[in-house]
JSON list of C-alpha atoms in Angstrom, two decimals:
[
{"chain": "A", "resi": 195, "resn": "THR", "atom": "CA", "xyz": [234.95, 116.54, 142.01]},
{"chain": "A", "resi": 196, "resn": "LYS", "atom": "CA", "xyz": [232.19, 114.16, 141.16]},
{"chain": "A", "resi": 197, "resn": "SER", "atom": "CA", "xyz": [229.46, 115.73, 138.93]},
{"chain": "A", "resi": 198, "resn": "LYS", "atom": "CA", "xyz": [226.33, 117.22, 140.71]},
{"chain": "A", "resi": 199, "resn": "LYS", "atom": "CA", "xyz": [223.72, 114.44, 140.12]},
{"chain": "A", "resi": 200, "resn": "GLY", "atom": "CA", "xyz": [220.39, 115.34, 138.26]},
{"chain": "A", "resi": 201, "resn": "GLY", "atom": "CA", "xyz": [222.14, 117.95, 136.43]},
{"chain": "A", "resi": 202, "resn": "LYS", "atom": "CA", "xyz": [220.77, 118.75, 132.98]},
{"chain": "A", "resi": 203, "resn": "LYS", "atom": "CA", "xyz": [219.86, 115.91, 130.16]},
{"chain": "A", "resi": 204, "resn": "LYS", "atom": "CA", "xyz": [221.14, 116.38, 126.77]},
{"chain": "A", "resi": 205, "resn": "ALA", "atom": "CA", "xyz": [218.23, 117.35, 124.81]},
{"chain": "A", "resi": 206, "resn": "VAL", "atom": "CA", "xyz": [218.20, 114.61, 122.79]},
{"chain": "A", "resi": 207, "resn": "ASP", "atom": "CA", "xyz": [215.95, 114.38, 119.09]},
{"chain": "A", "resi": 208, "resn": "PRO", "atom": "CA", "xyz": [213.75, 111.39, 120.09]},
{"chain": "A", "resi": 209, "resn": "PHE", "atom": "CA", "xyz": [213.49, 110.69, 116.16]},
{"chain": "A", "resi": 210, "resn": "LEU", "atom": "CA", "xyz": [217.16, 109.79, 115.64]},
{"chain": "A", "resi": 211, "resn": "LYS", "atom": "CA", "xyz": [216.08, 106.17, 117.99]},
{"chain": "A", "resi": 212, "resn": "LYS", "atom": "CA", "xyz": [213.23, 105.45, 115.64]},
{"chain": "A", "resi": 213, "resn": "GLU", "atom": "CA", "xyz": [213.12, 103.74, 112.26]},
{"chain": "A", "resi": 214, "resn": "TRP", "atom": "CA", "xyz": [209.76, 103.30, 109.33]},
{"chain": "A", "resi": 215, "resn": "TYR", "atom": "CA", "xyz": [208.56, 100.56, 108.30]},
{"chain": "A", "resi": 216, "resn": "LYS", "atom": "CA", "xyz": [206.30, 100.14, 104.89]},
{"chain": "A", "resi": 217, "resn": "LEU", "atom": "CA", "xyz": [202.22, 98.81, 105.20]},
{"chain": "A", "resi": 218, "resn": "ILE", "atom": "CA", "xyz": [201.51, 96.29, 102.45]},
{"chain": "A", "resi": 219, "resn": "ALA", "atom": "CA", "xyz": [198.05, 95.56, 102.08]},
{"chain": "A", "resi": 220, "resn": "PRO", "atom": "CA", "xyz": [197.03, 92.50, 100.55]},
{"chain": "A", "resi": 221, "resn": "SER", "atom": "CA", "xyz": [196.63, 91.75, 97.49]},
{"chain": "A", "resi": 222, "resn": "ILE", "atom": "CA", "xyz": [192.66, 92.01, 96.67]},
{"chain": "A", "resi": 223, "resn": "PHE", "atom": "CA", "xyz": [193.53, 95.94, 96.95]},
{"chain": "A", "resi": 224, "resn": "SER", "atom": "CA", "xyz": [194.52, 97.51, 94.63]},
{"chain": "A", "resi": 225, "resn": "LYS", "atom": "CA", "xyz": [196.69, 99.50, 96.13]},
{"chain": "A", "resi": 226, "resn": "LYS", "atom": "CA", "xyz": [199.14, 97.75, 97.96]},
{"chain": "A", "resi": 227, "resn": "GLU", "atom": "CA", "xyz": [201.85, 100.19, 99.18]},
{"chain": "A", "resi": 228, "resn": "CYS", "atom": "CA", "xyz": [199.46, 102.25, 101.59]},
{"chain": "A", "resi": 229, "resn": "GLY", "atom": "CA", "xyz": [201.77, 103.98, 104.10]},
{"chain": "A", "resi": 230, "resn": "LYS", "atom": "CA", "xyz": [204.46, 103.71, 106.42]},
{"chain": "A", "resi": 231, "resn": "THR", "atom": "CA", "xyz": [204.58, 103.64, 110.42]},
{"chain": "A", "resi": 232, "resn": "ILE", "atom": "CA", "xyz": [207.59, 104.75, 112.68]},
{"chain": "A", "resi": 233, "resn": "ILE", "atom": "CA", "xyz": [208.56, 102.07, 115.59]},
{"chain": "A", "resi": 234, "resn": "THR", "atom": "CA", "xyz": [211.58, 102.76, 118.14]},
{"chain": "A", "resi": 235, "resn": "LYS", "atom": "CA", "xyz": [214.51, 100.50, 116.80]},
{"chain": "A", "resi": 236, "resn": "THR", "atom": "CA", "xyz": [215.62, 97.55, 118.36]},
{"chain": "A", "resi": 237, "resn": "GLN", "atom": "CA", "xyz": [216.87, 98.01, 121.66]},
{"chain": "A", "resi": 238, "resn": "GLY", "atom": "CA", "xyz": [218.24, 94.80, 123.92]},
{"chain": "A", "resi": 239, "resn": "GLN", "atom": "CA", "xyz": [215.10, 93.29, 124.95]},
{"chain": "A", "resi": 240, "resn": "LYS", "atom": "CA", "xyz": [212.40, 94.87, 123.39]},
{"chain": "A", "resi": 241, "resn": "ILE", "atom": "CA", "xyz": [212.60, 93.86, 119.69]},
{"chain": "A", "resi": 242, "resn": "ALA", "atom": "CA", "xyz": [210.55, 96.48, 117.37]},
{"chain": "A", "resi": 243, "resn": "SER", "atom": "CA", "xyz": [208.73, 93.73, 115.13]},
{"chain": "A", "resi": 244, "resn": "ASP", "atom": "CA", "xyz": [206.93, 92.95, 118.33]},
{"chain": "A", "resi": 245, "resn": "GLY", "atom": "CA", "xyz": [205.51, 96.18, 118.82]},
{"chain": "A", "resi": 246, "resn": "LEU", "atom": "CA", "xyz": [205.34, 96.59, 115.73]},
{"chain": "A", "resi": 247, "resn": "LYS", "atom": "CA", "xyz": [202.79, 93.48, 115.28]},
{"chain": "A", "resi": 248, "resn": "GLY", "atom": "CA", "xyz": [198.99, 94.27, 116.55]},
{"chain": "A", "resi": 249, "resn": "ARG", "atom": "CA", "xyz": [198.67, 97.40, 115.44]},
{"chain": "A", "resi": 250, "resn": "VAL", "atom": "CA", "xyz": [195.76, 98.68, 113.62]},
{"chain": "A", "resi": 251, "resn": "ILE", "atom": "CA", "xyz": [195.33, 100.89, 110.59]},
{"chain": "A", "resi": 252, "resn": "GLU", "atom": "CA", "xyz": [192.57, 102.94, 109.31]},
{"chain": "A", "resi": 253, "resn": "LEU", "atom": "CA", "xyz": [192.73, 103.49, 105.54]},
{"chain": "A", "resi": 254, "resn": "SER", "atom": "CA", "xyz": [189.93, 104.52, 103.27]},
{"chain": "A", "resi": 255, "resn": "LEU", "atom": "CA", "xyz": [188.37, 101.78, 100.36]},
{"chain": "A", "resi": 256, "resn": "ALA", "atom": "CA", "xyz": [188.94, 104.76, 97.84]},
{"chain": "A", "resi": 257, "resn": "ASP", "atom": "CA", "xyz": [193.03, 104.10, 98.16]},
{"chain": "A", "resi": 258, "resn": "LEU", "atom": "CA", "xyz": [193.38, 101.05, 98.90]},
{"chain": "A", "resi": 259, "resn": "ASN", "atom": "CA", "xyz": [191.75, 100.46, 95.61]},
{"chain": "A", "resi": 260, "resn": "GLU", "atom": "CA", "xyz": [191.49, 104.24, 94.06]},
{"chain": "A", "resi": 261, "resn": "ASN", "atom": "CA", "xyz": [187.82, 104.26, 93.43]},
{"chain": "A", "resi": 262, "resn": "GLU", "atom": "CA", "xyz": [186.60, 107.87, 94.17]},
{"chain": "A", "resi": 263, "resn": "ALA", "atom": "CA", "xyz": [183.12, 106.20, 94.66]},
{"chain": "A", "resi": 264, "resn": "MET", "atom": "CA", "xyz": [183.77, 103.96, 97.92]},
{"chain": "A", "resi": 265, "resn": "SER", "atom": "CA", "xyz": [184.78, 106.73, 99.89]},
{"chain": "A", "resi": 266, "resn": "TYR", "atom": "CA", "xyz": [181.85, 106.39, 102.62]},
{"chain": "A", "resi": 267, "resn": "ARG", "atom": "CA", "xyz": [183.50, 102.55, 103.66]},
{"chain": "A", "resi": 268, "resn": "LYS", "atom": "CA", "xyz": [186.08, 102.75, 106.15]},
{"chain": "A", "resi": 269, "resn": "VAL", "atom": "CA", "xyz": [188.68, 99.48, 105.83]},
{"chain": "A", "resi": 270, "resn": "LYS", "atom": "CA", "xyz": [191.00, 97.92, 109.29]},
{"chain": "A", "resi": 271, "resn": "LEU", "atom": "CA", "xyz": [194.13, 96.37, 108.53]},
{"chain": "A", "resi": 272, "resn": "CYS", "atom": "CA", "xyz": [195.68, 94.71, 111.43]},
{"chain": "A", "resi": 273, "resn": "VAL", "atom": "CA", "xyz": [199.47, 93.86, 111.03]},
{"chain": "A", "resi": 274, "resn": "GLU", "atom": "CA", "xyz": [200.37, 90.35, 111.31]},
{"chain": "A", "resi": 275, "resn": "ASP", "atom": "CA", "xyz": [203.89, 90.07, 110.44]},
{"chain": "A", "resi": 276, "resn": "VAL", "atom": "CA", "xyz": [207.44, 91.79, 110.05]},
{"chain": "A", "resi": 277, "resn": "GLN", "atom": "CA", "xyz": [209.14, 91.17, 106.76]},
{"chain": "A", "resi": 278, "resn": "GLY", "atom": "CA", "xyz": [212.50, 93.62, 106.82]},
{"chain": "A", "resi": 279, "resn": "PHE", "atom": "CA", "xyz": [210.87, 96.67, 107.04]},
{"chain": "A", "resi": 280, "resn": "ASN", "atom": "CA", "xyz": [207.87, 95.39, 105.39]},
{"chain": "A", "resi": 281, "resn": "CYS", "atom": "CA", "xyz": [204.85, 95.07, 107.78]},
{"chain": "A", "resi": 282, "resn": "LEU", "atom": "CA", "xyz": [202.64, 92.37, 106.05]},
{"chain": "A", "resi": 283, "resn": "LEU", "atom": "CA", "xyz": [198.42, 93.77, 106.60]},
{"chain": "A", "resi": 284, "resn": "ASN", "atom": "CA", "xyz": [195.50, 92.03, 107.28]},
{"chain": "A", "resi": 285, "resn": "PHE", "atom": "CA", "xyz": [192.11, 91.96, 107.16]},
{"chain": "A", "resi": 286, "resn": "HIS", "atom": "CA", "xyz": [191.00, 93.56, 111.42]},
{"chain": "A", "resi": 287, "resn": "GLY", "atom": "CA", "xyz": [187.43, 95.51, 110.06]},
{"chain": "A", "resi": 288, "resn": "MET", "atom": "CA", "xyz": [185.39, 97.60, 107.96]},
{"chain": "A", "resi": 289, "resn": "ASP", "atom": "CA", "xyz": [182.92, 101.33, 109.12]},
{"chain": "A", "resi": 290, "resn": "MET", "atom": "CA", "xyz": [180.98, 103.56, 106.78]},
{"chain": "A", "resi": 291, "resn": "THR", "atom": "CA", "xyz": [181.99, 106.91, 107.25]},
{"chain": "A", "resi": 292, "resn": "ARG", "atom": "CA", "xyz": [179.46, 108.71, 109.58]},
{"chain": "A", "resi": 293, "resn": "ASP", "atom": "CA", "xyz": [178.63, 111.87, 107.11]},
{"chain": "A", "resi": 294, "resn": "LYS", "atom": "CA", "xyz": [177.06, 109.01, 104.79]},
{"chain": "A", "resi": 295, "resn": "LEU", "atom": "CA", "xyz": [175.36, 107.03, 107.92]},
{"chain": "A", "resi": 296, "resn": "CYS", "atom": "CA", "xyz": [173.40, 110.72, 108.91]},
{"chain": "A", "resi": 297, "resn": "SER", "atom": "CA", "xyz": [173.03, 111.17, 105.40]},
{"chain": "A", "resi": 298, "resn": "LEU", "atom": "CA", "xyz": [171.02, 108.28, 104.67]},
{"chain": "A", "resi": 299, "resn": "ILE", "atom": "CA", "xyz": [169.03, 109.02, 108.25]},
{"chain": "A", "resi": 300, "resn": "LYS", "atom": "CA", "xyz": [165.63, 110.88, 107.53]},
{"chain": "A", "resi": 301, "resn": "LYS", "atom": "CA", "xyz": [161.77, 111.79, 108.85]},
{"chain": "A", "resi": 302, "resn": "LYS", "atom": "CA", "xyz": [158.98, 109.40, 107.92]},
{"chain": "A", "resi": 303, "resn": "GLN", "atom": "CA", "xyz": [160.72, 106.03, 107.94]},
{"chain": "A", "resi": 304, "resn": "SER", "atom": "CA", "xyz": [161.67, 103.27, 109.93]},
{"chain": "A", "resi": 305, "resn": "ILE", "atom": "CA", "xyz": [165.47, 101.99, 110.49]},
{"chain": "A", "resi": 306, "resn": "ILE", "atom": "CA", "xyz": [165.50, 98.16, 110.32]},
{"chain": "A", "resi": 307, "resn": "GLU", "atom": "CA", "xyz": [169.17, 97.12, 111.31]},
{"chain": "A", "resi": 308, "resn": "ALA", "atom": "CA", "xyz": [170.28, 93.69, 112.45]},
{"chain": "A", "resi": 309, "resn": "ASN", "atom": "CA", "xyz": [173.70, 92.18, 113.74]},
{"chain": "A", "resi": 310, "resn": "VAL", "atom": "CA", "xyz": [175.16, 88.27, 112.87]},
{"chain": "A", "resi": 311, "resn": "ASP", "atom": "CA", "xyz": [178.14, 86.75, 114.89]},
{"chain": "A", "resi": 312, "resn": "ALA", "atom": "CA", "xyz": [179.63, 84.64, 111.25]},
{"chain": "A", "resi": 313, "resn": "ARG", "atom": "CA", "xyz": [182.18, 81.73, 111.12]},
{"chain": "A", "resi": 314, "resn": "THR", "atom": "CA", "xyz": [184.00, 81.72, 107.66]},
{"chain": "A", "resi": 315, "resn": "THR", "atom": "CA", "xyz": [185.17, 78.32, 106.24]},
{"chain": "A", "resi": 316, "resn": "ASP", "atom": "CA", "xyz": [189.11, 79.04, 107.87]},
{"chain": "A", "resi": 317, "resn": "GLY", "atom": "CA", "xyz": [188.01, 79.35, 111.11]},
{"chain": "A", "resi": 318, "resn": "TYR", "atom": "CA", "xyz": [187.89, 83.53, 111.79]},
{"chain": "A", "resi": 319, "resn": "ILE", "atom": "CA", "xyz": [184.25, 84.46, 113.70]},
{"chain": "A", "resi": 320, "resn": "VAL", "atom": "CA", "xyz": [182.39, 88.19, 112.19]},
{"chain": "A", "resi": 321, "resn": "ARG", "atom": "CA", "xyz": [180.21, 89.72, 113.21]},
{"chain": "A", "resi": 322, "resn": "MET", "atom": "CA", "xyz": [178.40, 91.63, 110.57]},
{"chain": "A", "resi": 323, "resn": "PHE", "atom": "CA", "xyz": [175.95, 95.11, 110.75]},
{"chain": "A", "resi": 324, "resn": "CYS", "atom": "CA", "xyz": [172.96, 95.47, 108.29]},
{"chain": "A", "resi": 325, "resn": "ILE", "atom": "CA", "xyz": [171.22, 98.84, 108.37]},
{"chain": "A", "resi": 326, "resn": "ALA", "atom": "CA", "xyz": [168.51, 99.46, 105.72]},
{"chain": "A", "resi": 327, "resn": "PHE", "atom": "CA", "xyz": [165.41, 101.83, 105.23]},
{"chain": "A", "resi": 328, "resn": "THR", "atom": "CA", "xyz": [161.26, 101.90, 104.82]},
{"chain": "A", "resi": 329, "resn": "LYS", "atom": "CA", "xyz": [160.68, 103.06, 101.18]},
{"chain": "A", "resi": 330, "resn": "LYS", "atom": "CA", "xyz": [157.23, 104.60, 100.36]},
{"chain": "A", "resi": 331, "resn": "GLN", "atom": "CA", "xyz": [155.60, 102.18, 97.42]},
{"chain": "A", "resi": 332, "resn": "ASP", "atom": "CA", "xyz": [155.64, 103.70, 93.53]},
{"chain": "A", "resi": 333, "resn": "ASP", "atom": "CA", "xyz": [152.09, 105.22, 94.27]},
{"chain": "A", "resi": 334, "resn": "GLN", "atom": "CA", "xyz": [151.72, 106.13, 97.05]},
{"chain": "A", "resi": 335, "resn": "LEU", "atom": "CA", "xyz": [150.46, 109.12, 98.17]},
{"chain": "A", "resi": 336, "resn": "LYS", "atom": "CA", "xyz": [150.78, 109.43, 102.55]},
{"chain": "A", "resi": 337, "resn": "GLU", "atom": "CA", "xyz": [153.77, 110.72, 103.91]},
{"chain": "A", "resi": 338, "resn": "THR", "atom": "CA", "xyz": [154.76, 108.45, 106.17]},
{"chain": "A", "resi": 339, "resn": "CYS", "atom": "CA", "xyz": [156.28, 104.03, 105.33]},
{"chain": "A", "resi": 340, "resn": "TYR", "atom": "CA", "xyz": [156.59, 103.39, 108.80]},
{"chain": "A", "resi": 341, "resn": "ALA", "atom": "CA", "xyz": [156.65, 99.00, 108.91]},
{"chain": "A", "resi": 342, "resn": "LYS", "atom": "CA", "xyz": [155.44, 97.19, 111.62]},
{"chain": "A", "resi": 343, "resn": "SER", "atom": "CA", "xyz": [157.76, 95.40, 114.42]},
{"chain": "A", "resi": 344, "resn": "ALA", "atom": "CA", "xyz": [156.35, 92.36, 112.88]},
{"chain": "A", "resi": 345, "resn": "LYS", "atom": "CA", "xyz": [156.68, 93.35, 109.44]},
{"chain": "A", "resi": 346, "resn": "GLY", "atom": "CA", "xyz": [160.87, 94.79, 111.05]},
{"chain": "A", "resi": 347, "resn": "LYS", "atom": "CA", "xyz": [161.40, 91.36, 112.38]},
{"chain": "A", "resi": 348, "resn": "ALA", "atom": "CA", "xyz": [160.60, 89.58, 109.42]},
{"chain": "A", "resi": 349, "resn": "ILE", "atom": "CA", "xyz": [163.20, 92.06, 107.54]},
{"chain": "A", "resi": 350, "resn": "ARG", "atom": "CA", "xyz": [165.21, 91.29, 109.85]},
{"chain": "A", "resi": 351, "resn": "GLY", "atom": "CA", "xyz": [165.69, 87.53, 109.95]},
{"chain": "A", "resi": 352, "resn": "LYS", "atom": "CA", "xyz": [165.82, 87.64, 105.96]},
{"chain": "A", "resi": 353, "resn": "MET", "atom": "CA", "xyz": [168.98, 90.30, 106.82]},
{"chain": "A", "resi": 354, "resn": "VAL", "atom": "CA", "xyz": [170.71, 87.37, 109.83]},
{"chain": "A", "resi": 355, "resn": "ASN", "atom": "CA", "xyz": [170.73, 84.35, 107.25]},
{"chain": "A", "resi": 356, "resn": "THR", "atom": "CA", "xyz": [171.31, 86.52, 104.29]},
{"chain": "A", "resi": 357, "resn": "MET", "atom": "CA", "xyz": [174.77, 87.72, 105.88]},
{"chain": "A", "resi": 358, "resn": "ALA", "atom": "CA", "xyz": [175.32, 84.29, 107.80]},
{"chain": "A", "resi": 359, "resn": "ALA", "atom": "CA", "xyz": [174.75, 82.70, 104.27]},
{"chain": "A", "resi": 360, "resn": "LEU", "atom": "CA", "xyz": [177.57, 84.52, 103.11]},
{"chain": "A", "resi": 361, "resn": "ALA", "atom": "CA", "xyz": [180.10, 84.46, 105.16]},
{"chain": "A", "resi": 362, "resn": "GLY", "atom": "CA", "xyz": [179.64, 80.93, 105.78]},
{"chain": "A", "resi": 363, "resn": "LYS", "atom": "CA", "xyz": [179.66, 79.99, 102.39]},
{"chain": "A", "resi": 364, "resn": "GLY", "atom": "CA", "xyz": [183.70, 80.45, 101.56]},
{"chain": "A", "resi": 365, "resn": "ASP", "atom": "CA", "xyz": [186.93, 81.77, 103.95]},
{"chain": "A", "resi": 366, "resn": "LEU", "atom": "CA", "xyz": [187.84, 85.68, 104.92]},
{"chain": "A", "resi": 367, "resn": "LYS", "atom": "CA", "xyz": [189.33, 86.19, 101.75]},
{"chain": "A", "resi": 368, "resn": "THR", "atom": "CA", "xyz": [185.77, 85.14, 99.39]},
{"chain": "A", "resi": 369, "resn": "LEU", "atom": "CA", "xyz": [183.76, 87.29, 102.25]},
{"chain": "A", "resi": 370, "resn": "VAL", "atom": "CA", "xyz": [186.06, 90.46, 102.77]},
{"chain": "A", "resi": 371, "resn": "LYS", "atom": "CA", "xyz": [185.42, 90.50, 98.15]},
{"chain": "A", "resi": 372, "resn": "ALA", "atom": "CA", "xyz": [181.98, 90.06, 98.69]},
{"chain": "A", "resi": 373, "resn": "LEU", "atom": "CA", "xyz": [182.16, 93.47, 101.43]},
{"chain": "A", "resi": 374, "resn": "ILE", "atom": "CA", "xyz": [184.17, 95.31, 98.97]},
{"chain": "A", "resi": 375, "resn": "ALA", "atom": "CA", "xyz": [182.00, 94.75, 96.27]},
{"chain": "A", "resi": 376, "resn": "GLY", "atom": "CA", "xyz": [179.08, 95.98, 98.04]},
{"chain": "A", "resi": 377, "resn": "THR", "atom": "CA", "xyz": [176.42, 93.98, 96.75]},
{"chain": "A", "resi": 378, "resn": "THR", "atom": "CA", "xyz": [175.56, 92.09, 99.35]},
{"chain": "A", "resi": 379, "resn": "GLY", "atom": "CA", "xyz": [172.84, 95.19, 100.16]},
{"chain": "A", "resi": 380, "resn": "GLU", "atom": "CA", "xyz": [170.94, 94.80, 96.96]},
{"chain": "A", "resi": 381, "resn": "GLU", "atom": "CA", "xyz": [170.69, 91.24, 97.22]},
{"chain": "A", "resi": 382, "resn": "ILE", "atom": "CA", "xyz": [168.78, 92.16, 100.86]},
{"chain": "A", "resi": 383, "resn": "GLU", "atom": "CA", "xyz": [166.51, 95.03, 99.72]},
{"chain": "A", "resi": 384, "resn": "ARG", "atom": "CA", "xyz": [164.90, 92.51, 96.81]},
{"chain": "A", "resi": 385, "resn": "GLU", "atom": "CA", "xyz": [164.35, 89.55, 99.31]},
{"chain": "A", "resi": 386, "resn": "ALA", "atom": "CA", "xyz": [162.72, 91.53, 101.23]},
{"chain": "A", "resi": 387, "resn": "SER", "atom": "CA", "xyz": [160.97, 93.32, 99.14]},
{"chain": "A", "resi": 388, "resn": "SER", "atom": "CA", "xyz": [158.32, 90.44, 99.17]},
{"chain": "A", "resi": 389, "resn": "ILE", "atom": "CA", "xyz": [157.44, 91.34, 103.02]},
{"chain": "A", "resi": 390, "resn": "PHE", "atom": "CA", "xyz": [158.11, 95.79, 102.99]},
{"chain": "A", "resi": 391, "resn": "PRO", "atom": "CA", "xyz": [159.65, 97.80, 99.90]},
{"chain": "A", "resi": 392, "resn": "ILE", "atom": "CA", "xyz": [163.20, 99.34, 101.48]},
{"chain": "A", "resi": 393, "resn": "LYS", "atom": "CA", "xyz": [166.06, 101.61, 100.12]},
{"chain": "A", "resi": 394, "resn": "ASP", "atom": "CA", "xyz": [169.45, 102.13, 100.86]},
{"chain": "A", "resi": 395, "resn": "CYS", "atom": "CA", "xyz": [170.65, 98.65, 102.62]},
{"chain": "A", "resi": 396, "resn": "TYR", "atom": "CA", "xyz": [174.21, 98.21, 103.88]},
{"chain": "A", "resi": 397, "resn": "ILE", "atom": "CA", "xyz": [176.25, 96.05, 105.76]},
{"chain": "A", "resi": 398, "resn": "ARG", "atom": "CA", "xyz": [177.62, 99.44, 107.82]},
{"chain": "A", "resi": 399, "resn": "LYS", "atom": "CA", "xyz": [180.40, 97.02, 109.86]},
{"chain": "A", "resi": 400, "resn": "VAL", "atom": "CA", "xyz": [182.07, 94.05, 109.68]},
{"chain": "A", "resi": 401, "resn": "LYS", "atom": "CA", "xyz": [184.43, 93.29, 113.51]},
{"chain": "A", "resi": 402, "resn": "VAL", "atom": "CA", "xyz": [187.08, 90.57, 113.39]},
{"chain": "A", "resi": 403, "resn": "ILE", "atom": "CA", "xyz": [185.87, 89.01, 116.77]},
{"chain": "A", "resi": 404, "resn": "LYS", "atom": "CA", "xyz": [188.55, 85.75, 116.91]},
{"chain": "A", "resi": 405, "resn": "LYS", "atom": "CA", "xyz": [191.14, 84.85, 114.71]},
{"chain": "A", "resi": 406, "resn": "PRO", "atom": "CA", "xyz": [192.42, 81.43, 113.23]},
{"chain": "A", "resi": 407, "resn": "LYS", "atom": "CA", "xyz": [196.25, 80.77, 115.35]},
{"chain": "A", "resi": 408, "resn": "PHE", "atom": "CA", "xyz": [198.76, 82.62, 113.49]},
{"chain": "A", "resi": 409, "resn": "ASP", "atom": "CA", "xyz": [199.57, 80.98, 110.44]},
{"chain": "A", "resi": 410, "resn": "VAL", "atom": "CA", "xyz": [202.51, 82.34, 107.94]},
{"chain": "A", "resi": 411, "resn": "THR", "atom": "CA", "xyz": [200.93, 80.83, 105.10]},
{"chain": "A", "resi": 412, "resn": "ALA", "atom": "CA", "xyz": [198.06, 81.12, 105.42]},
{"chain": "A", "resi": 413, "resn": "LEU", "atom": "CA", "xyz": [198.51, 85.32, 105.15]},
{"chain": "A", "resi": 414, "resn": "MET", "atom": "CA", "xyz": [200.96, 85.27, 102.79]},
{"chain": "A", "resi": 415, "resn": "GLU", "atom": "CA", "xyz": [197.97, 83.51, 100.40]},
{"chain": "A", "resi": 416, "resn": "TRP", "atom": "CA", "xyz": [195.96, 86.85, 100.49]},
{"chain": "A", "resi": 417, "resn": "HIS", "atom": "CA", "xyz": [199.65, 88.58, 99.76]},
{"chain": "A", "resi": 418, "resn": "THR", "atom": "CA", "xyz": [200.20, 86.12, 96.28]},
{"chain": "A", "resi": 419, "resn": "ASP", "atom": "CA", "xyz": [198.47, 88.19, 93.70]},
{"chain": "A", "resi": 420, "resn": "ASP", "atom": "CA", "xyz": [195.80, 85.01, 92.66]},
{"chain": "A", "resi": 421, "resn": "GLY", "atom": "CA", "xyz": [194.49, 85.48, 89.04]},
{"chain": "A", "resi": 422, "resn": "THR", "atom": "CA", "xyz": [195.60, 88.66, 88.45]},
{"chain": "A", "resi": 423, "resn": "ASP", "atom": "CA", "xyz": [198.94, 87.80, 86.52]},
{"chain": "A", "resi": 424, "resn": "VAL", "atom": "CA", "xyz": [197.97, 84.99, 83.70]},
{"chain": "A", "resi": 425, "resn": "GLY", "atom": "CA", "xyz": [201.11, 85.10, 82.92]},
{"chain": "A", "resi": 426, "resn": "ALA", "atom": "CA", "xyz": [202.10, 85.98, 78.55]},
{"chain": "A", "resi": 427, "resn": "ASN", "atom": "CA", "xyz": [200.48, 83.41, 75.89]},
{"chain": "A", "resi": 428, "resn": "VAL", "atom": "CA", "xyz": [201.82, 80.78, 74.53]},
{"chain": "A", "resi": 429, "resn": "ALA", "atom": "CA", "xyz": [202.59, 79.78, 70.46]},
{"chain": "A", "resi": 430, "resn": "PRO", "atom": "CA", "xyz": [200.99, 77.24, 69.74]},
{"chain": "A", "resi": 431, "resn": "ALA", "atom": "CA", "xyz": [202.19, 74.03, 69.08]},
{"chain": "A", "resi": 432, "resn": "VAL", "atom": "CA", "xyz": [203.36, 72.59, 65.70]},
{"chain": "A", "resi": 433, "resn": "ALA", "atom": "CA", "xyz": [203.09, 69.26, 64.48]},
{"chain": "A", "resi": 434, "resn": "GLU", "atom": "CA", "xyz": [206.73, 68.09, 63.18]},
{"chain": "A", "resi": 435, "resn": "ASP", "atom": "CA", "xyz": [206.94, 65.54, 61.01]},
{"chain": "A", "resi": 436, "resn": "THR", "atom": "CA", "xyz": [209.07, 62.96, 61.71]},
{"chain": "A", "resi": 437, "resn": "VAL", "atom": "CA", "xyz": [209.62, 59.51, 59.28]},
{"chain": "A", "resi": 438, "resn": "ALA", "atom": "CA", "xyz": [209.50, 56.49, 61.43]},
{"chain": "A", "resi": 439, "resn": "GLY", "atom": "CA", "xyz": [212.96, 54.72, 61.09]},
{"chain": "A", "resi": 440, "resn": "SER", "atom": "CA", "xyz": [213.57, 50.60, 61.52]},
{"chain": "A", "resi": 441, "resn": "GLY", "atom": "CA", "xyz": [213.22, 49.52, 64.65]},
{"chain": "A", "resi": 442, "resn": "GLY", "atom": "CA", "xyz": [210.15, 52.18, 64.95]},
{"chain": "A", "resi": 443, "resn": "ARG", "atom": "CA", "xyz": [212.77, 55.06, 66.51]},
{"chain": "A", "resi": 444, "resn": "LEU", "atom": "CA", "xyz": [211.84, 58.05, 65.64]}
]
C-alpha cells in the first residue's frame, strides 16, 4: 500500500541539528571568551563556518573589560575566522548607549557634531563621529551659552583634524586602544577651549567602512597577547673564575 502523499511530518526538535561555537574577543580586551553563538551543523554543501563568518556581535565594553564605568560604550565585533569551535572576532565598530547620549542633551546650550572618514596605516577606512556641548564660562551670569556658527565651524575643524590624526598615526589596533582609553574627547576639549568652552566631548560612534583583504596572520596578531606576559625574571649571570691553560684554551 502506498503511503499518503503529504502525510504529517514527524516534529523534529530543530536544536538537535545545531551546535554551539565560542566567541573569542581580541586580546586588547581583558575578557577573551565573551559569549557563544549557535548554527546548524554542516550538512552537504552548507558549511557551518561559512554561515558564521561575517556575523556581528554587539557587546558592552563594561563586560569586555570588566569595568563598570564604561557601561555606556557598546562595541561591535565581527566573526572573521573559525578555528575548531572558536570564532575569532575582530573590531567592527563602536557606539554609545542611547540613555547616555540623552543624558548629555540639555536646553540652553549648543550641540557641536562632526564626522570624518580616515584611513589607518593597515588599510582600514573608519568613519568617526564626535559630539560636544558648549558650556558656561566660570564667571558667567547669562543663562544660555549658545555658540555662533563661525565658532561651531572652527570647533568642528579641530574635531576633524584630531580624529583624522588619531586614525592616521597607527594601525586599527592602536586606534581601538585609544578609543577604549577615551582620552581623545578631553584632548579636543583642550584644543577647542581657545575658541569656545566645551564639555562632554566624546567620540560617540565609530564605523569600519572598508576592510583590507582578509589576512589570517593579521587577525592572529589581534589574538596574541602583546606585552601582557613578560615571563619570569631570570637570575643574574654569575661570573665564573676560569683559568687559561696552555694554548689559550679554557
